[in-house]
XYZ file of C-alpha atoms in Angstrom:
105
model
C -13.140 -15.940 5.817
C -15.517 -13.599 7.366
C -16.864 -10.680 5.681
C -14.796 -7.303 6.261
C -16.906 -4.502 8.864
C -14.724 -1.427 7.078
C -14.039 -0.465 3.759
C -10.100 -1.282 2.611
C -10.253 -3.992 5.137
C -9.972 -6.843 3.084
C -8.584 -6.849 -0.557
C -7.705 -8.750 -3.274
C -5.001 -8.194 -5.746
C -4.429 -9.966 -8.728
C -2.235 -9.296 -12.222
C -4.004 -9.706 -16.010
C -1.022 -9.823 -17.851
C -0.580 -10.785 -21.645
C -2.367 -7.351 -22.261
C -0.876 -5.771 -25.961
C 1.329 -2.762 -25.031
C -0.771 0.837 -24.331
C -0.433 4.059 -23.936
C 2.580 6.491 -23.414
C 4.726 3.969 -21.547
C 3.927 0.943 -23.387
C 2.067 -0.813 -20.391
C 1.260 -4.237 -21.219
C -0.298 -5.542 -17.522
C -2.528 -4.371 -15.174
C -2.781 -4.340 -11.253
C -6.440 -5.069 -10.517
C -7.031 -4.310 -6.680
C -10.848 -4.702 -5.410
C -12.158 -3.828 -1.772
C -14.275 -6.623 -0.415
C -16.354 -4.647 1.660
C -17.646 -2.224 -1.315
C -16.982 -4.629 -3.844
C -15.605 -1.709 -5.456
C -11.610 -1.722 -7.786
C -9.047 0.296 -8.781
C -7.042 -0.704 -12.025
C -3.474 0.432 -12.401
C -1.038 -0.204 -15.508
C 1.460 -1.801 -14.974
C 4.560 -3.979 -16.707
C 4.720 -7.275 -16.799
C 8.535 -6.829 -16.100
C 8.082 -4.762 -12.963
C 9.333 -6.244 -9.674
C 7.843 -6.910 -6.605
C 9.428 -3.762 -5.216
C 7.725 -1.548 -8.420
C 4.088 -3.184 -7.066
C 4.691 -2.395 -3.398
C 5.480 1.297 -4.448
C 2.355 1.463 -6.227
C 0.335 -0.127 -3.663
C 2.115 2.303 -1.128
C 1.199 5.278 -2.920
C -2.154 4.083 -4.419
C -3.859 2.211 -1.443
C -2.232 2.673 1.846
C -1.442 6.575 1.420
C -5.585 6.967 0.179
C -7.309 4.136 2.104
C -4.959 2.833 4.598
C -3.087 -0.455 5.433
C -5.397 -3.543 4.939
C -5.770 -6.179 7.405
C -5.916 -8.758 4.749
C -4.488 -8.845 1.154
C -5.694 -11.692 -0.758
C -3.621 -12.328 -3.438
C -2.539 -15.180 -6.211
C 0.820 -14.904 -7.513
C 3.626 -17.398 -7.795
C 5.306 -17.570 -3.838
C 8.653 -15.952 -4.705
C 6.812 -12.782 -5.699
C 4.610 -12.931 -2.988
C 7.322 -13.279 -0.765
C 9.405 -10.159 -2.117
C 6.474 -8.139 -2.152
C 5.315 -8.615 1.501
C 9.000 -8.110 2.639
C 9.184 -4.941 0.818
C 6.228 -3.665 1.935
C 6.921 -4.924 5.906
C 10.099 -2.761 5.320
C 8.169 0.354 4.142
C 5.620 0.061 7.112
C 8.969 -0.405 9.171
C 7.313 -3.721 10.925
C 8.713 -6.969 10.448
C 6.842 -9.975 10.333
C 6.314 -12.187 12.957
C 5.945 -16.141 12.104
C 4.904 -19.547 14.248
C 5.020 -22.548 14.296
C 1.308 -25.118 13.708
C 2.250 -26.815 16.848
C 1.629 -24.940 20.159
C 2.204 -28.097 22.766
């Protein structure tokens, strides 16, 4: 993968969960986002019980409405999350994703 050129290019996302439950709201997680290019992160709570659609509306308001829409998101999460997340956030960017095939004859 080749380095990013702009900051909020290229992220990565990941979840520390198994945290012990803080604050007001009883968070027990945390969203850990980090931009590649500045090597810099933003930490959000979180709760381990939130859906894919609760992360895409933090991500929405957190990251794209401050630093824009990424042209990669790295991130390592079981596939069925992964896969509700994206769509959710495809359907807030009102684009849908566009899949082929590994053969091109």
């Amino acid at each position: 993968m080749e380095e990013p050129k702009h900051p909020w290019e290229t992220i990565n996302m990941d979840w520390v969960t198994g945290l012990d439950p803080g604050g007001k709201e009883n968070f027990n997680a945390c969203l850990v986002i980090v931009d590649r290019y500045r090597k810099g992160m933003r930490c959000f709570p979180f709760h381990k019980e939130d859906t894919a659609m609760d992360t895409a509306l933090l991500f929405w308001n957190n990251i794209i409405a401050t630093c824009g829409v990424p042209k990669i998101i790295i991130r390592d999460r079981y596939p069925k999350f992964t896969s509700e997340f994206r769509t959710n956030l495809y359907d807030m960017l009102g684009r849908k994703p566009a899949f082929s095939t590994a053969h091109h004859p």
